[in-house]
GROMACS .gro file of C-alpha atoms in nm:
model
  285
    1MET     CA    1   0.000   0.000   0.000
    2GLU     CA    2   0.135   0.340  -0.097
    3ASN     CA    3   0.115   0.490   0.252
    4SER     CA    4   0.174   0.173   0.452
    5GLN     CA    5   0.492   0.317   0.597
    6THR     CA    6   0.284   0.579   0.778
    7VAL     CA    7   0.044   0.337   0.941
    8GLU     CA    8   0.040   0.402   1.314
    9ARG     CA    9   0.186   0.122   1.524
   10PRO     CA   10   0.186   0.098   1.902
   11SER     CA   11   0.488   0.228   2.085
   12THR     CA   12   0.662   0.031   2.359
   13THR     CA   13   0.910   0.302   2.455
   14ILE     CA   14   0.725   0.425   2.766
   15PRO     CA   15   0.904   0.305   3.082
   16PRO     CA   16   0.694   0.081   3.307
   17THR     CA   17   0.547   0.218   3.627
   18THR     CA   18   0.730   0.127   3.946
   19THR     CA   19   0.405   0.067   4.133
   20GLN     CA   20   0.298  -0.297   4.127
   21ILE     CA   21  -0.050  -0.425   4.055
   22THR     CA   22  -0.129  -0.791   4.108
   23TYR     CA   23  -0.338  -1.011   3.885
   24SER     CA   24  -0.697  -1.078   3.976
   25THR     CA   25  -0.702  -1.378   4.212
   26ARG     CA   26  -1.055  -1.497   4.150
   27HIS     CA   27  -1.096  -1.849   4.016
   28PRO     CA   28  -1.093  -1.885   3.638
   29ALA     CA   29  -1.428  -1.931   3.470
   30SER     CA   30  -1.560  -1.951   3.119
   31THR     CA   31  -1.874  -1.843   2.940
   32THR     CA   32  -1.987  -1.799   2.580
   33GLN     CA   33  -2.287  -1.582   2.664
   34PHE     CA   34  -2.291  -1.227   2.531
   35PRO     CA   35  -2.417  -0.953   2.767
   36ASP     CA   36  -2.661  -0.820   2.505
   37HIS     CA   37  -2.927  -0.723   2.758
   38LYS     CA   38  -2.702  -0.481   2.947
   39CYS     CA   39  -2.430  -0.375   2.705
   40GLY     CA   40  -2.354  -0.019   2.603
   41THR     CA   41  -2.515   0.153   2.901
   42PRO     CA   42  -2.253   0.302   3.135
   43ALA     CA   43  -2.338   0.362   3.499
   44ILE     CA   44  -2.135   0.685   3.487
   45GLN     CA   45  -2.265   0.914   3.214
   46GLN     CA   46  -2.022   1.076   2.973
   47ASN     CA   47  -1.967   1.446   2.927
   48LEU     CA   48  -2.027   1.459   2.552
   49ALA     CA   49  -1.897   1.807   2.485
   50GLN     CA   50  -1.719   1.848   2.152
   51ASN     CA   51  -1.358   1.773   2.233
   52ARG     CA   52  -1.059   1.590   2.102
   53ILE     CA   53  -0.784   1.347   2.188
   54VAL     CA   54  -0.526   1.546   1.995
   55GLY     CA   55  -0.551   1.875   2.180
   56GLY     CA   56  -0.737   1.666   2.436
   57VAL     CA   57  -1.002   1.698   2.697
   58GLU     CA   58  -1.006   1.438   2.970
   59ALA     CA   59  -1.304   1.202   2.979
   60LYS     CA   60  -1.503   1.161   3.297
   61PRO     CA   61  -1.341   0.870   3.489
   62GLY     CA   62  -1.530   0.546   3.437
   63SER     CA   63  -1.765   0.687   3.173
   64TRP     CA   64  -1.631   0.452   2.903
   65PRO     CA   65  -1.626   0.137   3.116
   66TRP     CA   66  -1.558  -0.104   2.830
   67VAL     CA   67  -1.228   0.059   2.730
   68VAL     CA   68  -0.935  -0.162   2.828
   69SER     CA   69  -0.561  -0.093   2.829
   70ILE     CA   70  -0.334  -0.361   2.682
   71HIS     CA   71   0.011  -0.371   2.841
   72LEU     CA   72   0.338  -0.516   2.718
   73ASP     CA   73   0.596  -0.557   2.994
   74ASN     CA   74   0.391  -0.319   3.213
   75SER     CA   75   0.367  -0.042   2.951
   76HIS     CA   76   0.049   0.057   2.767
   77ILE     CA   77   0.069  -0.027   2.396
   78CYS     CA   78  -0.292  -0.042   2.275
   79GLY     CA   79  -0.653   0.000   2.366
   80ALA     CA   80  -0.921  -0.268   2.348
   81THR     CA   81  -1.294  -0.305   2.406
   82LEU     CA   82  -1.460  -0.539   2.653
   83ILE     CA   83  -1.740  -0.705   2.453
   84HIS     CA   84  -1.792  -1.020   2.659
   85PRO     CA   85  -1.714  -1.134   3.016
   86GLN     CA   86  -1.393  -1.301   2.898
   87TRP     CA   87  -1.313  -1.146   2.559
   88LEU     CA   88  -1.164  -0.825   2.424
   89LEU     CA   89  -1.186  -0.676   2.076
   90THR     CA   90  -0.879  -0.493   1.949
   91ALA     CA   91  -0.658  -0.438   1.644
   92ALA     CA   92  -0.451  -0.723   1.505
   93HIS     CA   93  -0.156  -0.491   1.441
   94CYS     CA   94  -0.113  -0.448   1.816
   95PHE     CA   95   0.052  -0.789   1.818
   96ASP     CA   96   0.266  -0.761   1.505
   97SER     CA   97   0.586  -0.751   1.709
   98VAL     CA   98   0.495  -0.968   2.007
   99ARG     CA   99   0.298  -1.289   2.062
  100ALA     CA  100   0.442  -1.395   2.399
  101LEU     CA  101   0.133  -1.418   2.619
  102ASP     CA  102   0.334  -1.399   2.941
  103ARG     CA  103   0.450  -1.047   2.847
  104LEU     CA  104   0.098  -0.917   2.783
  105ASP     CA  105  -0.190  -0.831   3.011
  106ALA     CA  106  -0.516  -0.634   3.009
  107ARG     CA  107  -0.616  -0.363   3.257
  108THR     CA  108  -0.982  -0.283   3.320
  109GLY     CA  109  -1.112   0.013   3.521
  110LYS     CA  110  -0.816   0.223   3.411
  111HIS     CA  111  -0.812   0.601   3.367
  112ASN     CA  112  -0.444   0.694   3.417
  113ARG     CA  113  -0.192   0.550   3.176
  114PHE     CA  114   0.116   0.609   3.391
  115SER     CA  115  -0.016   0.523   3.737
  116ILE     CA  116  -0.230   0.262   3.911
  117ASP     CA  117  -0.599   0.339   3.956
  118SER     CA  118  -0.788   0.220   4.263
  119THR     CA  119  -1.046   0.058   4.031
  120GLU     CA  120  -0.787  -0.116   3.815
  121GLN     CA  121  -0.782  -0.493   3.764
  122LYS     CA  122  -0.516  -0.688   3.576
  123TYR     CA  123  -0.591  -0.997   3.367
  124ARG     CA  124  -0.367  -1.246   3.189
  125PHE     CA  125  -0.405  -1.337   2.824
  126GLU     CA  126  -0.510  -1.692   2.740
  127ARG     CA  127  -0.497  -1.654   2.363
  128ILE     CA  128  -0.489  -1.403   2.077
  129ILE     CA  129  -0.690  -1.469   1.762
  130ASN     CA  130  -0.625  -1.246   1.462
  131HIS     CA  131  -0.879  -1.243   1.183
  132PRO     CA  132  -0.759  -1.492   0.919
  133ASP     CA  133  -0.771  -1.225   0.647
  134TYR     CA  134  -0.557  -0.972   0.836
  135ASN     CA  135  -0.296  -0.812   0.612
  136ASP     CA  136  -0.024  -0.622   0.794
  137LEU     CA  137   0.075  -0.430   0.480
  138SER     CA  138  -0.266  -0.298   0.377
  139SER     CA  139  -0.416  -0.309   0.730
  140ASP     CA  140  -0.715  -0.491   0.584
  141SER     CA  141  -0.913  -0.693   0.842
  142ASP     CA  142  -0.711  -0.529   1.122
  143ILE     CA  143  -0.909  -0.691   1.400
  144ALA     CA  144  -0.832  -0.943   1.673
  145LEU     CA  145  -0.991  -1.112   1.970
  146VAL     CA  146  -0.819  -1.166   2.304
  147LYS     CA  147  -0.941  -1.433   2.543
  148LEU     CA  148  -0.860  -1.368   2.907
  149THR     CA  149  -0.781  -1.644   3.153
  150GLU     CA  150  -1.086  -1.559   3.362
  151VAL     CA  151  -1.412  -1.367   3.361
  152VAL     CA  152  -1.368  -0.997   3.439
  153GLN     CA  153  -1.502  -0.840   3.755
  154GLN     CA  154  -1.784  -0.604   3.657
  155GLY     CA  155  -1.884  -0.281   3.830
  156ASP     CA  156  -1.970   0.082   3.768
  157ARG     CA  157  -1.636   0.132   3.591
  158VAL     CA  158  -1.620  -0.203   3.412
  159SER     CA  159  -1.893  -0.316   3.172
  160PHE     CA  160  -1.946  -0.411   2.809
  161ALA     CA  161  -1.993  -0.234   2.477
  162CYS     CA  162  -2.248  -0.369   2.230
  163LEU     CA  163  -2.160  -0.520   1.895
  164PRO     CA  164  -2.319  -0.329   1.605
  165GLU     CA  165  -2.596  -0.470   1.390
  166THR     CA  166  -2.580  -0.222   1.102
  167ASP     CA  167  -2.356   0.044   0.952
  168VAL     CA  168  -2.400   0.401   1.069
  169ALA     CA  169  -2.470   0.675   0.817
  170ALA     CA  170  -2.214   0.930   0.705
  171GLY     CA  171  -2.232   1.236   0.926
  172ARG     CA  172  -2.319   1.040   1.239
  173MET     CA  173  -2.120   1.173   1.534
  174CYS     CA  174  -1.927   0.903   1.717
  175TYR     CA  175  -1.658   0.909   1.986
  176ALA     CA  176  -1.307   0.770   1.980
  177THR     CA  177  -1.163   0.700   2.323
  178GLY     CA  178  -0.814   0.621   2.444
  179MET     CA  179  -0.501   0.706   2.639
  180GLY     CA  180  -0.281   0.773   2.337
  181GLU     CA  181  -0.072   1.074   2.244
  182THR     CA  182  -0.211   1.429   2.248
  183GLN     CA  183   0.095   1.587   2.081
  184GLY     CA  184   0.179   1.758   2.409
  185THR     CA  185  -0.138   1.964   2.436
  186CYS     CA  186  -0.331   1.825   2.733
  187CYS     CA  187  -0.404   1.554   2.980
  188ILE     CA  188  -0.100   1.337   2.918
  189GLY     CA  189  -0.171   0.975   3.005
  190LYS     CA  190  -0.539   1.024   3.092
  191MET     CA  191  -0.844   0.870   2.927
  192LYS     CA  192  -0.968   1.110   2.661
  193GLN     CA  193  -1.248   1.123   2.409
  194VAL     CA  194  -1.296   1.289   2.073
  195ALA     CA  195  -1.619   1.350   1.883
  196VAL     CA  196  -1.575   1.270   1.514
  197PRO     CA  197  -1.827   1.236   1.229
  198VAL     CA  198  -1.835   0.925   1.014
  199ILE     CA  199  -1.720   1.003   0.659
  200ASP     CA  200  -1.869   0.847   0.347
  201GLN     CA  201  -1.635   0.580   0.213
  202LYS     CA  202  -1.638   0.724  -0.140
  203VAL     CA  203  -1.526   1.060  -0.004
  204CYS     CA  204  -1.256   0.896   0.206
  205ASN     CA  205  -1.129   0.707  -0.098
  206GLY     CA  206  -1.107   1.025  -0.306
  207THR     CA  207  -0.781   1.160  -0.441
  208ASP     CA  208  -0.771   1.434  -0.176
  209TYR     CA  209  -0.801   1.178   0.102
  210PHE     CA  210  -0.668   0.820   0.072
  211ASN     CA  211  -0.686   0.766  -0.305
  212GLY     CA  212  -0.844   0.421  -0.307
  213ASP     CA  213  -0.665   0.266  -0.008
  214ILE     CA  214  -0.980   0.231   0.202
  215THR     CA  215  -1.123  -0.120   0.172
  216ASN     CA  216  -1.471  -0.246   0.255
  217SER     CA  217  -1.341  -0.362   0.594
  218MET     CA  218  -1.253  -0.003   0.692
  219MET     CA  219  -1.442   0.311   0.787
  220CYS     CA  220  -1.330   0.673   0.819
  221ALA     CA  221  -1.419   0.925   1.086
  222GLY     CA  222  -1.288   1.275   1.140
  223TYR     CA  223  -1.280   1.625   0.993
  224ALA     CA  224  -1.160   1.744   0.653
  225GLN     CA  225  -0.986   2.037   0.822
  226GLY     CA  226  -0.816   1.808   1.073
  227GLY     CA  227  -0.770   1.908   1.436
  228ARG     CA  228  -0.954   1.617   1.599
  229ASP     CA  229  -0.844   1.257   1.578
  230SER     CA  230  -0.727   0.948   1.756
  231CYS     CA  231  -0.349   0.912   1.770
  232LYS     CA  232  -0.061   0.681   1.848
  233GLY     CA  233  -0.135   0.465   2.152
  234ASP     CA  234  -0.510   0.470   2.083
  235SER     CA  235  -0.475   0.177   1.840
  236GLY     CA  236  -0.714  -0.108   1.911
  237GLY     CA  237  -0.955   0.109   2.107
  238PRO     CA  238  -1.317   0.168   2.013
  239LEU     CA  239  -1.501   0.411   1.793
  240ASN     CA  240  -1.820   0.436   1.998
  241CYS     CA  241  -2.149   0.516   1.823
  242MET     CA  242  -2.482   0.559   1.999
  243VAL     CA  243  -2.761   0.351   1.842
  244GLU     CA  244  -3.103   0.332   2.009
  245ASN     CA  245  -2.961   0.462   2.338
  246ARG     CA  246  -2.680   0.208   2.356
  247TRP     CA  247  -2.314   0.245   2.270
  248MET     CA  248  -2.186   0.022   1.991
  249VAL     CA  249  -1.821  -0.051   1.921
  250GLN     CA  250  -1.870   0.052   1.560
  251GLY     CA  251  -1.501   0.072   1.479
  252VAL     CA  252  -1.157  -0.031   1.603
  253VAL     CA  253  -0.879   0.229   1.584
  254SER     CA  254  -0.654   0.095   1.307
  255TRP     CA  255  -0.429   0.343   1.125
  256GLY     CA  256  -0.381   0.693   0.996
  257ILE     CA  257  -0.138   0.936   0.838
  258GLY     CA  258  -0.010   1.151   1.121
  259CYS     CA  259  -0.269   1.266   1.374
  260ALA     CA  260  -0.548   1.514   1.301
  261GLU     CA  261  -0.399   1.614   0.965
  262LYS     CA  262  -0.602   1.790   0.694
  263ASN     CA  263  -0.790   1.542   0.470
  264LYS     CA  264  -0.645   1.252   0.668
  265PRO     CA  265  -0.916   1.135   0.910
  266GLY     CA  266  -0.871   0.832   1.132
  267ILE     CA  267  -0.919   0.487   0.980
  268TYR     CA  268  -1.109   0.227   1.177
  269THR     CA  269  -1.184  -0.139   1.120
  270ASN     CA  270  -1.556  -0.158   1.045
  271VAL     CA  271  -1.675  -0.396   1.317
  272VAL     CA  272  -2.016  -0.472   1.166
  273ARG     CA  273  -1.835  -0.663   0.889
  274TYR     CA  274  -1.692  -0.900   1.151
  275VAL     CA  275  -1.974  -0.962   1.398
  276ASP     CA  276  -2.044  -1.311   1.264
  277TRP     CA  277  -1.675  -1.401   1.290
  278ILE     CA  278  -1.656  -1.258   1.643
  279LYS     CA  279  -1.955  -1.454   1.769
  280ARG     CA  280  -1.855  -1.775   1.593
  281THR     CA  281  -1.498  -1.756   1.721
  282ILE     CA  282  -1.605  -1.698   2.080
  283ALA     CA  283  -1.860  -1.980   2.062
  284ILE     CA  284  -1.602  -2.240   1.953
  285SER     CA  285  -1.308  -2.115   2.159
   0.00000   0.00000   0.00000
Protein backbone atom coordinates (compact mmCIF):
# COMPACT_ATOMS: atom_id res chain seq x y z
CA MET A 1 0.00 0.00 0.00
CA GLU A 2 1.35 3.40 -0.97
CA ASN A 3 1.15 4.90 2.52
CA SER A 4 1.74 1.73 4.52
CA GLN A 5 4.92 3.17 5.97
CA THR A 6 2.84 5.79 7.78
CA VAL A 7 0.44 3.37 9.41
CA GLU A 8 0.40 4.02 13.14
CA ARG A 9 1.86 1.22 15.24
CA PRO A 10 1.86 0.98 19.02
CA SER A 11 4.88 2.28 20.85
CA THR A 12 6.62 0.31 23.59
CA THR A 13 9.10 3.02 24.55
CA ILE A 14 7.25 4.25 27.66
CA PRO A 15 9.04 3.05 30.82
CA PRO A 16 6.94 0.81 33.07
CA THR A 17 5.47 2.18 36.27
CA THR A 18 7.30 1.27 39.46
CA THR A 19 4.05 0.67 41.33
CA GLN A 20 2.98 -2.97 41.27
CA ILE A 21 -0.50 -4.25 40.55
CA THR A 22 -1.29 -7.91 41.08
CA TYR A 23 -3.38 -10.11 38.85
CA SER A 24 -6.97 -10.78 39.76
CA THR A 25 -7.02 -13.78 42.12
CA ARG A 26 -10.55 -14.97 41.50
CA HIS A 27 -10.96 -18.49 40.16
CA PRO A 28 -10.93 -18.85 36.38
CA ALA A 29 -14.28 -19.31 34.70
CA SER A 30 -15.60 -19.51 31.19
CA THR A 31 -18.74 -18.43 29.40
CA THR A 32 -19.87 -17.99 25.80
CA GLN A 33 -22.87 -15.82 26.64
CA PHE A 34 -22.91 -12.27 25.31
CA PRO A 35 -24.17 -9.53 27.67
CA ASP A 36 -26.61 -8.20 25.05
CA HIS A 37 -29.27 -7.23 27.58
CA LYS A 38 -27.02 -4.81 29.47
CA CYS A 39 -24.30 -3.75 27.05
CA GLY A 40 -23.54 -0.19 26.03
CA THR A 41 -25.15 1.53 29.01
CA PRO A 42 -22.53 3.02 31.35
CA ALA A 43 -23.38 3.62 34.99
CA ILE A 44 -21.35 6.85 34.87
CA GLN A 45 -22.65 9.14 32.14
CA GLN A 46 -20.22 10.76 29.73
CA ASN A 47 -19.67 14.46 29.27
CA LEU A 48 -20.27 14.59 25.52
CA ALA A 49 -18.97 18.07 24.85
CA GLN A 50 -17.19 18.48 21.52
CA ASN A 51 -13.58 17.73 22.33
CA ARG A 52 -10.59 15.90 21.02
CA ILE A 53 -7.84 13.47 21.88
CA VAL A 54 -5.26 15.46 19.95
CA GLY A 55 -5.51 18.75 21.80
CA GLY A 56 -7.37 16.66 24.36
CA VAL A 57 -10.02 16.98 26.97
CA GLU A 58 -10.06 14.38 29.70
CA ALA A 59 -13.04 12.02 29.79
CA LYS A 60 -15.03 11.61 32.97
CA PRO A 61 -13.41 8.70 34.89
CA GLY A 62 -15.30 5.46 34.37
CA SER A 63 -17.65 6.87 31.73
CA TRP A 64 -16.31 4.52 29.03
CA PRO A 65 -16.26 1.37 31.16
CA TRP A 66 -15.58 -1.04 28.30
CA VAL A 67 -12.28 0.59 27.30
CA VAL A 68 -9.35 -1.62 28.28
CA SER A 69 -5.61 -0.93 28.29
CA ILE A 70 -3.34 -3.61 26.82
CA HIS A 71 0.11 -3.71 28.41
CA LEU A 72 3.38 -5.16 27.18
CA ASP A 73 5.96 -5.57 29.94
CA ASN A 74 3.91 -3.19 32.13
CA SER A 75 3.67 -0.42 29.51
CA HIS A 76 0.49 0.57 27.67
CA ILE A 77 0.69 -0.27 23.96
CA CYS A 78 -2.92 -0.42 22.75
CA GLY A 79 -6.53 0.00 23.66
CA ALA A 80 -9.21 -2.68 23.48
CA THR A 81 -12.94 -3.05 24.06
CA LEU A 82 -14.60 -5.39 26.53
CA ILE A 83 -17.40 -7.05 24.53
CA HIS A 84 -17.92 -10.20 26.59
CA PRO A 85 -17.14 -11.34 30.16
CA GLN A 86 -13.93 -13.01 28.98
CA TRP A 87 -13.13 -11.46 25.59
CA LEU A 88 -11.64 -8.25 24.24
CA LEU A 89 -11.86 -6.76 20.76
CA THR A 90 -8.79 -4.93 19.49
CA ALA A 91 -6.58 -4.38 16.44
CA ALA A 92 -4.51 -7.23 15.05
CA HIS A 93 -1.56 -4.91 14.41
CA CYS A 94 -1.13 -4.48 18.16
CA PHE A 95 0.52 -7.89 18.18
CA ASP A 96 2.66 -7.61 15.05
CA SER A 97 5.86 -7.51 17.09
CA VAL A 98 4.95 -9.68 20.07
CA ARG A 99 2.98 -12.89 20.62
CA ALA A 100 4.42 -13.95 23.99
CA LEU A 101 1.33 -14.18 26.19
CA ASP A 102 3.34 -13.99 29.41
CA ARG A 103 4.50 -10.47 28.47
CA LEU A 104 0.98 -9.17 27.83
CA ASP A 105 -1.90 -8.31 30.11
CA ALA A 106 -5.16 -6.34 30.09
CA ARG A 107 -6.16 -3.63 32.57
CA THR A 108 -9.82 -2.83 33.20
CA GLY A 109 -11.12 0.13 35.21
CA LYS A 110 -8.16 2.23 34.11
CA HIS A 111 -8.12 6.01 33.67
CA ASN A 112 -4.44 6.94 34.17
CA ARG A 113 -1.92 5.50 31.76
CA PHE A 114 1.16 6.09 33.91
CA SER A 115 -0.16 5.23 37.37
CA ILE A 116 -2.30 2.62 39.11
CA ASP A 117 -5.99 3.39 39.56
CA SER A 118 -7.88 2.20 42.63
CA THR A 119 -10.46 0.58 40.31
CA GLU A 120 -7.87 -1.16 38.15
CA GLN A 121 -7.82 -4.93 37.64
CA LYS A 122 -5.16 -6.88 35.76
CA TYR A 123 -5.91 -9.97 33.67
CA ARG A 124 -3.67 -12.46 31.89
CA PHE A 125 -4.05 -13.37 28.24
CA GLU A 126 -5.10 -16.92 27.40
CA ARG A 127 -4.97 -16.54 23.63
CA ILE A 128 -4.89 -14.03 20.77
CA ILE A 129 -6.90 -14.69 17.62
CA ASN A 130 -6.25 -12.46 14.62
CA HIS A 131 -8.79 -12.43 11.83
CA PRO A 132 -7.59 -14.92 9.19
CA ASP A 133 -7.71 -12.25 6.47
CA TYR A 134 -5.57 -9.72 8.36
CA ASN A 135 -2.96 -8.12 6.12
CA ASP A 136 -0.24 -6.22 7.94
CA LEU A 137 0.75 -4.30 4.80
CA SER A 138 -2.66 -2.98 3.77
CA SER A 139 -4.16 -3.09 7.30
CA ASP A 140 -7.15 -4.91 5.84
CA SER A 141 -9.13 -6.93 8.42
CA ASP A 142 -7.11 -5.29 11.22
CA ILE A 143 -9.09 -6.91 14.00
CA ALA A 144 -8.32 -9.43 16.73
CA LEU A 145 -9.91 -11.12 19.70
CA VAL A 146 -8.19 -11.66 23.04
CA LYS A 147 -9.41 -14.33 25.43
CA LEU A 148 -8.60 -13.68 29.07
CA THR A 149 -7.81 -16.44 31.53
CA GLU A 150 -10.86 -15.59 33.62
CA VAL A 151 -14.12 -13.67 33.61
CA VAL A 152 -13.68 -9.97 34.39
CA GLN A 153 -15.02 -8.40 37.55
CA GLN A 154 -17.84 -6.04 36.57
CA GLY A 155 -18.84 -2.81 38.30
CA ASP A 156 -19.70 0.82 37.68
CA ARG A 157 -16.36 1.32 35.91
CA VAL A 158 -16.20 -2.03 34.12
CA SER A 159 -18.93 -3.16 31.72
CA PHE A 160 -19.46 -4.11 28.09
CA ALA A 161 -19.93 -2.34 24.77
CA CYS A 162 -22.48 -3.69 22.30
CA LEU A 163 -21.60 -5.20 18.95
CA PRO A 164 -23.19 -3.29 16.05
CA GLU A 165 -25.96 -4.70 13.90
CA THR A 166 -25.80 -2.22 11.02
CA ASP A 167 -23.56 0.44 9.52
CA VAL A 168 -24.00 4.01 10.69
CA ALA A 169 -24.70 6.75 8.17
CA ALA A 170 -22.14 9.30 7.05
CA GLY A 171 -22.32 12.36 9.26
CA ARG A 172 -23.19 10.40 12.39
CA MET A 173 -21.20 11.73 15.34
CA CYS A 174 -19.27 9.03 17.17
CA TYR A 175 -16.58 9.09 19.86
CA ALA A 176 -13.07 7.70 19.80
CA THR A 177 -11.63 7.00 23.23
CA GLY A 178 -8.14 6.21 24.44
CA MET A 179 -5.01 7.06 26.39
CA GLY A 180 -2.81 7.73 23.37
CA GLU A 181 -0.72 10.74 22.44
CA THR A 182 -2.11 14.29 22.48
CA GLN A 183 0.95 15.87 20.81
CA GLY A 184 1.79 17.58 24.09
CA THR A 185 -1.38 19.64 24.36
CA CYS A 186 -3.31 18.25 27.33
CA CYS A 187 -4.04 15.54 29.80
CA ILE A 188 -1.00 13.37 29.18
CA GLY A 189 -1.71 9.75 30.05
CA LYS A 190 -5.39 10.24 30.92
CA MET A 191 -8.44 8.70 29.27
CA LYS A 192 -9.68 11.10 26.61
CA GLN A 193 -12.48 11.23 24.09
CA VAL A 194 -12.96 12.89 20.73
CA ALA A 195 -16.19 13.50 18.83
CA VAL A 196 -15.75 12.70 15.14
CA PRO A 197 -18.27 12.36 12.29
CA VAL A 198 -18.35 9.25 10.14
CA ILE A 199 -17.20 10.03 6.59
CA ASP A 200 -18.69 8.47 3.47
CA GLN A 201 -16.35 5.80 2.13
CA LYS A 202 -16.38 7.24 -1.40
CA VAL A 203 -15.26 10.60 -0.04
CA CYS A 204 -12.56 8.96 2.06
CA ASN A 205 -11.29 7.07 -0.98
CA GLY A 206 -11.07 10.25 -3.06
CA THR A 207 -7.81 11.60 -4.41
CA ASP A 208 -7.71 14.34 -1.76
CA TYR A 209 -8.01 11.78 1.02
CA PHE A 210 -6.68 8.20 0.72
CA ASN A 211 -6.86 7.66 -3.05
CA GLY A 212 -8.44 4.21 -3.07
CA ASP A 213 -6.65 2.66 -0.08
CA ILE A 214 -9.80 2.31 2.02
CA THR A 215 -11.23 -1.20 1.72
CA ASN A 216 -14.71 -2.46 2.55
CA SER A 217 -13.41 -3.62 5.94
CA MET A 218 -12.53 -0.03 6.92
CA MET A 219 -14.42 3.11 7.87
CA CYS A 220 -13.30 6.73 8.19
CA ALA A 221 -14.19 9.25 10.86
CA GLY A 222 -12.88 12.75 11.40
CA TYR A 223 -12.80 16.25 9.93
CA ALA A 224 -11.60 17.44 6.53
CA GLN A 225 -9.86 20.37 8.22
CA GLY A 226 -8.16 18.08 10.73
CA GLY A 227 -7.70 19.08 14.36
CA ARG A 228 -9.54 16.17 15.99
CA ASP A 229 -8.44 12.57 15.78
CA SER A 230 -7.27 9.48 17.56
CA CYS A 231 -3.49 9.12 17.70
CA LYS A 232 -0.61 6.81 18.48
CA GLY A 233 -1.35 4.65 21.52
CA ASP A 234 -5.10 4.70 20.83
CA SER A 235 -4.75 1.77 18.40
CA GLY A 236 -7.14 -1.08 19.11
CA GLY A 237 -9.55 1.09 21.07
CA PRO A 238 -13.17 1.68 20.13
CA LEU A 239 -15.01 4.11 17.93
CA ASN A 240 -18.20 4.36 19.98
CA CYS A 241 -21.49 5.16 18.23
CA MET A 242 -24.82 5.59 19.99
CA VAL A 243 -27.61 3.51 18.42
CA GLU A 244 -31.03 3.32 20.09
CA ASN A 245 -29.61 4.62 23.38
CA ARG A 246 -26.80 2.08 23.56
CA TRP A 247 -23.14 2.45 22.70
CA MET A 248 -21.86 0.22 19.91
CA VAL A 249 -18.21 -0.51 19.21
CA GLN A 250 -18.70 0.52 15.60
CA GLY A 251 -15.01 0.72 14.79
CA VAL A 252 -11.57 -0.31 16.03
CA VAL A 253 -8.79 2.29 15.84
CA SER A 254 -6.54 0.95 13.07
CA TRP A 255 -4.29 3.43 11.25
CA GLY A 256 -3.81 6.93 9.96
CA ILE A 257 -1.38 9.36 8.38
CA GLY A 258 -0.10 11.51 11.21
CA CYS A 259 -2.69 12.66 13.74
CA ALA A 260 -5.48 15.14 13.01
CA GLU A 261 -3.99 16.14 9.65
CA LYS A 262 -6.02 17.90 6.94
CA ASN A 263 -7.90 15.42 4.70
CA LYS A 264 -6.45 12.52 6.68
CA PRO A 265 -9.16 11.35 9.10
CA GLY A 266 -8.71 8.32 11.32
CA ILE A 267 -9.19 4.87 9.80
CA TYR A 268 -11.09 2.27 11.77
CA THR A 269 -11.84 -1.39 11.20
CA ASN A 270 -15.56 -1.58 10.45
CA VAL A 271 -16.75 -3.96 13.17
CA VAL A 272 -20.16 -4.72 11.66
CA ARG A 273 -18.35 -6.63 8.89
CA TYR A 274 -16.92 -9.00 11.51
CA VAL A 275 -19.74 -9.62 13.98
CA ASP A 276 -20.44 -13.11 12.64
CA TRP A 277 -16.75 -14.01 12.90
CA ILE A 278 -16.56 -12.58 16.43
CA LYS A 279 -19.55 -14.54 17.69
CA ARG A 280 -18.55 -17.75 15.93
CA THR A 281 -14.98 -17.56 17.21
CA ILE A 282 -16.05 -16.98 20.80
CA ALA A 283 -18.60 -19.80 20.62
CA ILE A 284 -16.02 -22.40 19.53
CA SER A 285 -13.08 -21.15 21.59
